[in-house]
mmCIF file of C-alpha atoms in Angstrom:
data_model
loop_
_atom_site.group_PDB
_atom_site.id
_atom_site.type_symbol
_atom_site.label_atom_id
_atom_site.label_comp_id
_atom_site.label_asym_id
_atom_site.label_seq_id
_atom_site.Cartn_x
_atom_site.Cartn_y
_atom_site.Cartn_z
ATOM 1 C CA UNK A 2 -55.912 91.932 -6.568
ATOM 2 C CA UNK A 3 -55.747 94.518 -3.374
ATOM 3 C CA UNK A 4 -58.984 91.887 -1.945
ATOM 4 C CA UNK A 5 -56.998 88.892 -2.368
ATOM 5 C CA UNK A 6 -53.759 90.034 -1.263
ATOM 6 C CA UNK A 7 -55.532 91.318 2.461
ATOM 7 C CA UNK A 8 -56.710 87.986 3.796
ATOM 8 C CA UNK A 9 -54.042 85.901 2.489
ATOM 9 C CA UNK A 10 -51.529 88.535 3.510
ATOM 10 C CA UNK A 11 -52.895 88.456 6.556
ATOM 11 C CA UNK A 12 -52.521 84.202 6.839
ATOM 12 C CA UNK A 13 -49.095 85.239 5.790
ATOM 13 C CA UNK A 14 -48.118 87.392 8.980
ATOM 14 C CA UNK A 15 -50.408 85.096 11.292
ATOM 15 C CA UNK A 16 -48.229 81.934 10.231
ATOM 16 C CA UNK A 17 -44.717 83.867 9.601
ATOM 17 C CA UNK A 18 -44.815 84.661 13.250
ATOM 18 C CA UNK A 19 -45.706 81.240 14.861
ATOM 19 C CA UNK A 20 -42.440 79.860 12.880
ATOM 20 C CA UNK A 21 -38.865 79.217 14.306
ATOM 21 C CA UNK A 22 -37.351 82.513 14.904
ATOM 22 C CA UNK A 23 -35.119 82.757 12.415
ATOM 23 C CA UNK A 24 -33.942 85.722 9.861
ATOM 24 C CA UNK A 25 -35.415 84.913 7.087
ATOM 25 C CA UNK A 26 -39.038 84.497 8.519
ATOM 26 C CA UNK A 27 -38.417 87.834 9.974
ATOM 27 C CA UNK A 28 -37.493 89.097 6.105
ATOM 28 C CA UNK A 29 -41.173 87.191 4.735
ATOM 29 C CA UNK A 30 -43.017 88.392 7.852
ATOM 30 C CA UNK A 31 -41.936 92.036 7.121
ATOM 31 C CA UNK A 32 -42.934 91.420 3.541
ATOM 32 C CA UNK A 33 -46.056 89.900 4.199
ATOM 33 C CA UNK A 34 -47.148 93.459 6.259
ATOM 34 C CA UNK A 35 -45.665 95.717 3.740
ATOM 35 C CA UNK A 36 -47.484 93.274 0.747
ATOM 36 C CA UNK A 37 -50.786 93.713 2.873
ATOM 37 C CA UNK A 38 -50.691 97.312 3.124
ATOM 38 C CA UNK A 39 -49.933 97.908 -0.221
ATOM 39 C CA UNK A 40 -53.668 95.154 -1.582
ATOM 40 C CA UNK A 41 -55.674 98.000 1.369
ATOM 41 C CA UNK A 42 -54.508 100.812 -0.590
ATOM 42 C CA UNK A 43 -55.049 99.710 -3.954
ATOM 43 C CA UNK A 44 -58.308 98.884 -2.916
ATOM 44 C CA UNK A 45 -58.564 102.262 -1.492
ATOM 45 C CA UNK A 46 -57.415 104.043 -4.460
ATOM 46 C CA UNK A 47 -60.209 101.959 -6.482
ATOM 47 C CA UNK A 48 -62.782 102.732 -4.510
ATOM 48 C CA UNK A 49 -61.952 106.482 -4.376
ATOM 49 C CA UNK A 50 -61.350 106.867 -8.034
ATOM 50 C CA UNK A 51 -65.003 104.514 -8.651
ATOM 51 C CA UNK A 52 -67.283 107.614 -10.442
ATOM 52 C CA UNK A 53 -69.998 105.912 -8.691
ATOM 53 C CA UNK A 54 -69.035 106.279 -5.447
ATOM 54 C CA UNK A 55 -67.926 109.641 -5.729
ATOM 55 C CA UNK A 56 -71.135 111.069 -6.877
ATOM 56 C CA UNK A 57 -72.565 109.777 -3.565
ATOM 57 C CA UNK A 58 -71.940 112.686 -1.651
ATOM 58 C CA UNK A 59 -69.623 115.741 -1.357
ATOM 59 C CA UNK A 60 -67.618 114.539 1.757
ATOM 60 C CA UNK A 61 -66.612 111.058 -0.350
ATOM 61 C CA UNK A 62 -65.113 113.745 -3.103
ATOM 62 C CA UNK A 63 -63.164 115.625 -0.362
ATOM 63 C CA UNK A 64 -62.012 112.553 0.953
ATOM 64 C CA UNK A 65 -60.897 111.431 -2.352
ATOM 65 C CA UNK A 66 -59.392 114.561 -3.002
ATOM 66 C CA UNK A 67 -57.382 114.941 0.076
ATOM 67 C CA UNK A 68 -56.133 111.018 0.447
ATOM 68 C CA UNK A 69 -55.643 110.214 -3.410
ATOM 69 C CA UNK A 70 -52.236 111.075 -4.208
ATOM 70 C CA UNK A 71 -50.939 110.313 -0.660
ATOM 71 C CA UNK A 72 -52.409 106.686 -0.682
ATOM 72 C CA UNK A 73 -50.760 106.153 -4.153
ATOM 73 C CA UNK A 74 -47.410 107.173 -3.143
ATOM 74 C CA UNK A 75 -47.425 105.332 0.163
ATOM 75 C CA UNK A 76 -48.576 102.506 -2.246
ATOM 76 C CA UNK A 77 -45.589 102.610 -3.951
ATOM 77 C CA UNK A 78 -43.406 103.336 -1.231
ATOM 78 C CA UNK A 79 -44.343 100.047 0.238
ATOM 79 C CA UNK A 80 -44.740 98.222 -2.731
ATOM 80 C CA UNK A 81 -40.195 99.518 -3.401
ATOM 81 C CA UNK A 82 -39.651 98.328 -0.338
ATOM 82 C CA UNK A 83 -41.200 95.120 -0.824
ATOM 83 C CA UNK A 84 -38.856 94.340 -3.685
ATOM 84 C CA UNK A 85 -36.048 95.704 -1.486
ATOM 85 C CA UNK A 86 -36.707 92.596 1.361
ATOM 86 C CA UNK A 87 -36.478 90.518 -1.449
ATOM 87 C CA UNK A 88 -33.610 91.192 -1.766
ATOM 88 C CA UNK A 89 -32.626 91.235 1.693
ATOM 89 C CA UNK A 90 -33.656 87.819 1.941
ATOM 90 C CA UNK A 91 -31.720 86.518 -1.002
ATOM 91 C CA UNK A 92 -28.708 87.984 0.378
ATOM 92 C CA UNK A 93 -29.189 86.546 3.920
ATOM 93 C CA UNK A 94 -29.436 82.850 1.986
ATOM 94 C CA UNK A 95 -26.586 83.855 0.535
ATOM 95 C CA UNK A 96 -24.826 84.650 3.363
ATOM 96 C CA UNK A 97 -25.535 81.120 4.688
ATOM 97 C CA UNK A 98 -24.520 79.390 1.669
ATOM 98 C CA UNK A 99 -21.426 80.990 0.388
ATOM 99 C CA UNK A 100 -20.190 82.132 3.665
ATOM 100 C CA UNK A 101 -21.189 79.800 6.617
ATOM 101 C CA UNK A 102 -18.735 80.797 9.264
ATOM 102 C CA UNK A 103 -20.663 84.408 9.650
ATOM 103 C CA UNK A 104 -24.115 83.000 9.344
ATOM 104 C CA UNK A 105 -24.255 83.099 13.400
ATOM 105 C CA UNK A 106 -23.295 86.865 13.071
ATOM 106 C CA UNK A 107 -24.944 88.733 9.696
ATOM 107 C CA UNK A 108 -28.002 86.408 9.382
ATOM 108 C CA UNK A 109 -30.021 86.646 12.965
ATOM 109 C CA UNK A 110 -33.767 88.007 13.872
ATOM 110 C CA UNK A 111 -32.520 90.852 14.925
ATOM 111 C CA UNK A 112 -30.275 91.961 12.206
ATOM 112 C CA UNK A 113 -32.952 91.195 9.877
ATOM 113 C CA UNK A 114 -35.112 93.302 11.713
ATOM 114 C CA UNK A 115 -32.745 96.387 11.838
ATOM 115 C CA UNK A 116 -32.327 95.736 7.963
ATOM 116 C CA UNK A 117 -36.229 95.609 7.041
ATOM 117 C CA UNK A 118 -36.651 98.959 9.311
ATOM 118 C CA UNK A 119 -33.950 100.699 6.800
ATOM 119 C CA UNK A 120 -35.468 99.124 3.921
ATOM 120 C CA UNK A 121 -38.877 100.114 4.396
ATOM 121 C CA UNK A 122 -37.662 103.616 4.947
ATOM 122 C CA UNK A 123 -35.443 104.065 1.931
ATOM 123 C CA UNK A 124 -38.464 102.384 -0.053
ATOM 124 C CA UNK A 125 -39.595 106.438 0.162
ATOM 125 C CA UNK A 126 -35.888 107.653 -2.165
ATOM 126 C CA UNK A 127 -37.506 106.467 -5.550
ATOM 127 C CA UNK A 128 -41.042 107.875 -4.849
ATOM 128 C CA UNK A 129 -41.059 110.979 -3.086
ATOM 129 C CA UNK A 130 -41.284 112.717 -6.615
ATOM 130 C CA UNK A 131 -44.785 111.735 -6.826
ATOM 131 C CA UNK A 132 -45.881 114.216 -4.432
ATOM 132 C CA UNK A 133 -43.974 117.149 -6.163
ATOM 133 C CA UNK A 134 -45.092 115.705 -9.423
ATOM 134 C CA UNK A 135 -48.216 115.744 -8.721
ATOM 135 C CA UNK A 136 -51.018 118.142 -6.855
ATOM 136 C CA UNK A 137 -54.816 117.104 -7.295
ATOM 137 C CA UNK A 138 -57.400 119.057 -9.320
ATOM 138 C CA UNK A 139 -61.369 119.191 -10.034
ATOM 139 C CA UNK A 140 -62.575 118.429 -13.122
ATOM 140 C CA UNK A 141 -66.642 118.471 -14.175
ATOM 141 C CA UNK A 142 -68.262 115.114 -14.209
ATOM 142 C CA UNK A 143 -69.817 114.879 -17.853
ATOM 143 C CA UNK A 144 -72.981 113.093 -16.691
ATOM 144 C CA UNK A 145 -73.950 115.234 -13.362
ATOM 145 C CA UNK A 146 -71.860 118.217 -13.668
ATOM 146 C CA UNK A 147 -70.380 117.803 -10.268
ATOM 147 C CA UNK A 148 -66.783 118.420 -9.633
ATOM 148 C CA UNK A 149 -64.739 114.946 -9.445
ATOM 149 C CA UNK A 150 -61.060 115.190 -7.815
ATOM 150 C CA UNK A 151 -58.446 113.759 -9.991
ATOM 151 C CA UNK A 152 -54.757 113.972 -9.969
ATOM 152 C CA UNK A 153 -52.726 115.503 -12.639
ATOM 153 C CA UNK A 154 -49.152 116.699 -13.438
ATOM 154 C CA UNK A 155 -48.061 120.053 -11.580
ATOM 155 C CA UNK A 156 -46.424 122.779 -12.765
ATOM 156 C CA UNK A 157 -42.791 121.282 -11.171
ATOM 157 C CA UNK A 158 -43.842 117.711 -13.023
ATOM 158 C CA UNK A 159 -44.632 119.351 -16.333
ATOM 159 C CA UNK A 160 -40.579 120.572 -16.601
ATOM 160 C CA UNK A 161 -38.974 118.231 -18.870
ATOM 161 C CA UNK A 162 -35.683 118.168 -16.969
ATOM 162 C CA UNK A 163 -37.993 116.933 -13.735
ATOM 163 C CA UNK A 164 -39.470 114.770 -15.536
ATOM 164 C CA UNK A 165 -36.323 112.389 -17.169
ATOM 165 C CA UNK A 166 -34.510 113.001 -13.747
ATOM 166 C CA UNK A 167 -37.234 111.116 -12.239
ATOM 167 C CA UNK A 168 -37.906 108.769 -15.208
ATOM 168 C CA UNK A 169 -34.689 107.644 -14.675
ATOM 169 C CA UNK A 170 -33.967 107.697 -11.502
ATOM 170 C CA UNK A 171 -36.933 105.900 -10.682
ATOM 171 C CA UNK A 172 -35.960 102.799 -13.235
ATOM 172 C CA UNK A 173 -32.640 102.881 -11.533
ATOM 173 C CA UNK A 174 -34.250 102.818 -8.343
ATOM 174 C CA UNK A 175 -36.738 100.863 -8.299
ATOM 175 C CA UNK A 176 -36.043 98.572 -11.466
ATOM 176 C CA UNK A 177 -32.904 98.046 -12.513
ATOM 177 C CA UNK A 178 -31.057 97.768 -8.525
ATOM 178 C CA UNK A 179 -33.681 95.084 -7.442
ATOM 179 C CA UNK A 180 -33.519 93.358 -10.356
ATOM 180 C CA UNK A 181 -29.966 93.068 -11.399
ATOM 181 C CA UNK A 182 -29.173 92.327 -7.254
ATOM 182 C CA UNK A 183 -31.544 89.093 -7.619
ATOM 183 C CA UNK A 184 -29.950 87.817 -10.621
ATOM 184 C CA UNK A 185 -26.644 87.975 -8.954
ATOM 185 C CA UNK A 186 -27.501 86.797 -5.721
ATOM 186 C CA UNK A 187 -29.550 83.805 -7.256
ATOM 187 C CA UNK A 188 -26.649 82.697 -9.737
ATOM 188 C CA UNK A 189 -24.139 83.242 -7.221
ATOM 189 C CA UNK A 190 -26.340 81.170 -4.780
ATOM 190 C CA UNK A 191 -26.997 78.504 -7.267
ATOM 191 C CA UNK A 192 -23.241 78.088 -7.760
ATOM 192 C CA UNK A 193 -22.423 77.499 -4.761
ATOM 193 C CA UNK A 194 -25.159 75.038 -4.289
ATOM 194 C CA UNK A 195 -23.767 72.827 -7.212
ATOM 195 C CA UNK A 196 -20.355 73.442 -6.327
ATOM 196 C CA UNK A 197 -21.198 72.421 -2.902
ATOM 197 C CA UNK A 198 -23.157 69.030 -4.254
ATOM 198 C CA UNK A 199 -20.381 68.151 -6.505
ATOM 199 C CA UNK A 200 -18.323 67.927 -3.456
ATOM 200 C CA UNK A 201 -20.467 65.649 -1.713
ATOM 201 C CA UNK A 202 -20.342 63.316 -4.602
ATOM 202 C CA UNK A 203 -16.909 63.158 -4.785
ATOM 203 C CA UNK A 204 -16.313 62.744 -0.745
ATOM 204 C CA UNK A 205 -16.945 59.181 0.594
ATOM 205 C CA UNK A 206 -16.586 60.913 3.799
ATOM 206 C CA UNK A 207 -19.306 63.865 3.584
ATOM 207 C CA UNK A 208 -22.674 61.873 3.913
ATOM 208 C CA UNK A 209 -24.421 64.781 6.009
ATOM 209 C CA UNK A 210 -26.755 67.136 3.650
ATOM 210 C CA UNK A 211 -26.985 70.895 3.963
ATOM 211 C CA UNK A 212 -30.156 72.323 5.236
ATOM 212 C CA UNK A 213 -30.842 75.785 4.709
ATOM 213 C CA UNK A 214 -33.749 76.675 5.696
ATOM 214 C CA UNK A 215 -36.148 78.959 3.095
ATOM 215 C CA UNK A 216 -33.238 78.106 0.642
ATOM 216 C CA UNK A 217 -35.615 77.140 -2.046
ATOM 217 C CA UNK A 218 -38.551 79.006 -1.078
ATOM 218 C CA UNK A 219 -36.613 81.982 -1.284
ATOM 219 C CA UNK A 220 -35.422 81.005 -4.844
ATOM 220 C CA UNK A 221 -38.682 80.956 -5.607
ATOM 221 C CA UNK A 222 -39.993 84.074 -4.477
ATOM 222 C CA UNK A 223 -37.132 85.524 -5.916
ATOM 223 C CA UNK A 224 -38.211 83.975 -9.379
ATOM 224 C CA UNK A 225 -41.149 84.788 -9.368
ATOM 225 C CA UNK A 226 -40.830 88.580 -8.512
ATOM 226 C CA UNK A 227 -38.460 89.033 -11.603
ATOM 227 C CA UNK A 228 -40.854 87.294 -13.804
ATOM 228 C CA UNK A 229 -43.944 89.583 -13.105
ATOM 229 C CA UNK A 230 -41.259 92.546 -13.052
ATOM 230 C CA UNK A 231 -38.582 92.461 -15.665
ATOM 231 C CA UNK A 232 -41.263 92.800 -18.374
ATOM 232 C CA UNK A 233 -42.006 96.160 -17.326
ATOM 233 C CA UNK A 234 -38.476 97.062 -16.595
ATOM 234 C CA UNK A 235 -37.400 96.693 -20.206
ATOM 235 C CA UNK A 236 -41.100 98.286 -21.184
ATOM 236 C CA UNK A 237 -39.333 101.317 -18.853
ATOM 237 C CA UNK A 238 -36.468 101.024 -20.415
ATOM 238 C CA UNK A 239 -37.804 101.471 -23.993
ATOM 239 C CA UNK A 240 -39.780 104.881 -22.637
ATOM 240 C CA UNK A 241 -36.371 106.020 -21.445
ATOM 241 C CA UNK A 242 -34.781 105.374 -24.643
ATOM 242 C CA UNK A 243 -37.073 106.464 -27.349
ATOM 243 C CA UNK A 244 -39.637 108.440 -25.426
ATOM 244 C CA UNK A 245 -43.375 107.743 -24.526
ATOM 245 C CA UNK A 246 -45.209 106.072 -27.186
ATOM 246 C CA UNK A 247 -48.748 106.857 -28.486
ATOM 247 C CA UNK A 248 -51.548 105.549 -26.775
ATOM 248 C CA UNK A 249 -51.923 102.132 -28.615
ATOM 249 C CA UNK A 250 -55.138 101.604 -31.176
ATOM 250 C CA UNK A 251 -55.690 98.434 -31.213
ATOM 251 C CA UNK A 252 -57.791 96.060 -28.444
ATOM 252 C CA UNK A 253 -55.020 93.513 -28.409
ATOM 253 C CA UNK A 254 -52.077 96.024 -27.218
ATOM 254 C CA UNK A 255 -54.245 97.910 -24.609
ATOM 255 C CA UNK A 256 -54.456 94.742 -23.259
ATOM 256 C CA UNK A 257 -50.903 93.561 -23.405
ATOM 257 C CA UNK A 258 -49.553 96.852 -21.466
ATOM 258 C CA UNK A 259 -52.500 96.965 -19.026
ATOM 259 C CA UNK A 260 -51.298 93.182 -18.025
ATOM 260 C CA UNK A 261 -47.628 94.990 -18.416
ATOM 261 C CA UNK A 262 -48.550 97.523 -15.384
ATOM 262 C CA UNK A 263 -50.618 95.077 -13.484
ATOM 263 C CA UNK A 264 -48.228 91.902 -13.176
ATOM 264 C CA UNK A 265 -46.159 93.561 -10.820
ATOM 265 C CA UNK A 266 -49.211 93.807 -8.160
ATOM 266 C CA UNK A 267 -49.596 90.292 -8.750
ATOM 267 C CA UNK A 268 -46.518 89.719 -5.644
ATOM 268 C CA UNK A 269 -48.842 91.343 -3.436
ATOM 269 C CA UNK A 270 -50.907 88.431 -3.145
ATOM 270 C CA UNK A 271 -48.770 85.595 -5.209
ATOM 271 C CA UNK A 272 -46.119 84.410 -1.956
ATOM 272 C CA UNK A 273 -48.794 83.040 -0.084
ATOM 273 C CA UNK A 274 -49.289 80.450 -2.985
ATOM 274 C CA UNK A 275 -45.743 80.008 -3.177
ATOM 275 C CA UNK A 276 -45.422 79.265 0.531
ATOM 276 C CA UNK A 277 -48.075 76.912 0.509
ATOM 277 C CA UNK A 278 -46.870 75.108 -2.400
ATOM 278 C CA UNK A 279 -43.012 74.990 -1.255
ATOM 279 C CA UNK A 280 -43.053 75.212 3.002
ATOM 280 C CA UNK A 281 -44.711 72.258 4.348
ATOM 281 C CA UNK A 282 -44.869 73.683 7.672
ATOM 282 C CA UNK A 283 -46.633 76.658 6.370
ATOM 283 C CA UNK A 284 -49.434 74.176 4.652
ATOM 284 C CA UNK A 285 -50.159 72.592 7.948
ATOM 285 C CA UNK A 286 -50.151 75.694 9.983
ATOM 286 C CA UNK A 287 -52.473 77.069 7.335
ATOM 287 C CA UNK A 288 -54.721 73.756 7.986
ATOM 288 C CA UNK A 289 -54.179 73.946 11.425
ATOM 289 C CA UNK A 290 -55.218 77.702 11.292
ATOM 290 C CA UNK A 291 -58.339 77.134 9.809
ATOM 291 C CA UNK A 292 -59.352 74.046 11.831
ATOM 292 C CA UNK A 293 -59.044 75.954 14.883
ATOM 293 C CA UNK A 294 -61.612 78.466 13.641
ATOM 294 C CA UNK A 295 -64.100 75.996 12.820
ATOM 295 C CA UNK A 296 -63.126 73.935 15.850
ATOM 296 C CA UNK A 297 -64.297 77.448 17.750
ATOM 297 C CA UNK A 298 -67.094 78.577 15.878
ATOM 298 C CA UNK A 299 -68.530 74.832 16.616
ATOM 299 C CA UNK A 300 -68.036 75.303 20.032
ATOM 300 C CA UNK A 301 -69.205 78.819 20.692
ATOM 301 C CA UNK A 302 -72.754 77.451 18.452
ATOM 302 C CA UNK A 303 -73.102 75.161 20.740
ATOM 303 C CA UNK A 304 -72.427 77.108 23.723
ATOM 304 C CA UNK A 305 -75.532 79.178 22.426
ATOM 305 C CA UNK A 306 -77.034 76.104 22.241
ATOM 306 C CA UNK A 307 -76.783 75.038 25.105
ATOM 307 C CA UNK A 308 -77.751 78.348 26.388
ATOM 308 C CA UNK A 309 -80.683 78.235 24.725
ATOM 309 C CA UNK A 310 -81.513 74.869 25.816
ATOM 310 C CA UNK A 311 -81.070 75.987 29.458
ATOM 311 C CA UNK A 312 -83.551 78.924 29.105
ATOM 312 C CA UNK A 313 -85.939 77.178 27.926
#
């Protein structure tokens, strides 16, 4: 997942920034960077937790354990404030829709941008535990013997009052805000698109349609973030309530709660799918994008051709 969300995270900002300037392509541009950062970490963290690689040499297993734990919680630190831009955006569209007279004053580039700066930094509230949680420690490789770094729970995340402070808090956080703030957004959104259509219909006078723009694609996005994350907000929820649960025995239920804690990685790489699917502007820039590459690796072969030709 961390592979495939860098290039097409990267297409993301590319094409984000050569649209109209607008807040809410400021609000997906923002998330595109934040959603790219988040795939080169992962794929850091795999990398540096691969035994393979770490029995290489003695500088990879310093390296791991000095920039494990910190690449994890900047993971998640961008990975909150991901969903929190989400959310942004589905207010701004709200804004548009339910209150169009300060559209020209809340929902601007630059607002946006002032908003996705405080975002991104209060995306560190719900996951600065990690790092007191948490201290790294070397533990003998069974097959060479060699010490491996791995992280483990410290003495301060071993207290059980620590540890449901942050259990909660972090569901509140990180869970249960985003989430509930889509929901409410969306619906409220959604009403006042029908509400808005049902007037229409019923004036002979009002012919012109409403365009907001990223209305639908923001729906979307929105959709599709609670889908790959409500799962493991009620699987959170049950831990909260009755405790963690026994490693599960069976094949079948690994499997179902590994898929649990990796569907929510899945928005690292899934908007670019969604904006190619529901922006038509983004499709052809996309083509456009990748004609102009070929278009220029033609040109420069046969600029070496040429070249060639001449020398000879």
């Amino acid at each position: 997942m961390g592979i495939l969300s860098i290039p097409l995270n990267i297409f993301n900002i590319i094409i984000m920034s050569r649209q109209r300037n607008l807040s809410p392509y400021t609000y997906l541009t923002v998330l595109a960077v934040c959603d790219l950062l988040t795939g080169v970490l992962f794929v850091y963290n795999g990398l540096l937790r691969s035994p393979s690689l770490l029995r290489i040499h003695r500088n990879i297993r310093l390296l791991g354990y000095h920039t494990q734990l910190p690449a994890y919680f900047l993971r998640s630190w961008l990975s909150t404030s991901a969903s929190y831009i989400v959310n942004a955006l589905g207010v701004d569209r709200l804004i548009v829709v339910a209150f169009p007279m300060q559209r020209t004053r809340w929902c601007t580039p630059k607002i946006a941008r002032i908003v996705s700066c405080i975002l991104c930094l209060s995306g560190f509230i719900p996951n600065f535990h990690l790092l007191l949680r948490y201290n790294m420690i070397w533990i003998p490789d069974p097959q060479t013997g060699l010490f491996m770094p791995l992280w483990a729970l410290s003495s301060v995340g071993r207290d059980p009052l620590v540890k449901d402070v942050t259990s909660y808090g972090k569901f509140i956080l990180r869970q249960v805000i985003p989430l509930f703030l889509m929901i409410f957004t969306s619906s409220w959104t959604m009403k006042c698109i029908i509400r808005s259509m049902r007037f229409r219909q019923r004036s002979a006078s009002a012919t012109k349609k409403q365009n907001v723009p990223c209305l639908g694609l923001t729906l979307v996005v929105i959709a599709v973030f609670m889908v790959t994350n409500f799962p493991l907000a009620l699987y959170a929820l049950d831990q909260s309530i009755n405790g963690i649960r026994p490693p599960p025995t069976s094949l079948t239920t690994a499997v179902f709660f590994a898929l649990l804690e990796i569907l929510p990685w899945c928005n690292a790489f899934a908007n670019f799918f969604i904006y190619t699917l529901m922006n038509d502007q983004f499709k052809r820039d996309f083509i456009a994008l990748l004609t102009c590459a070929r278009r220029q690796e033609n040109s420069e072969k046969q600029t070496q051709l040429s070249d060639l030709s001449c020398t000879f």
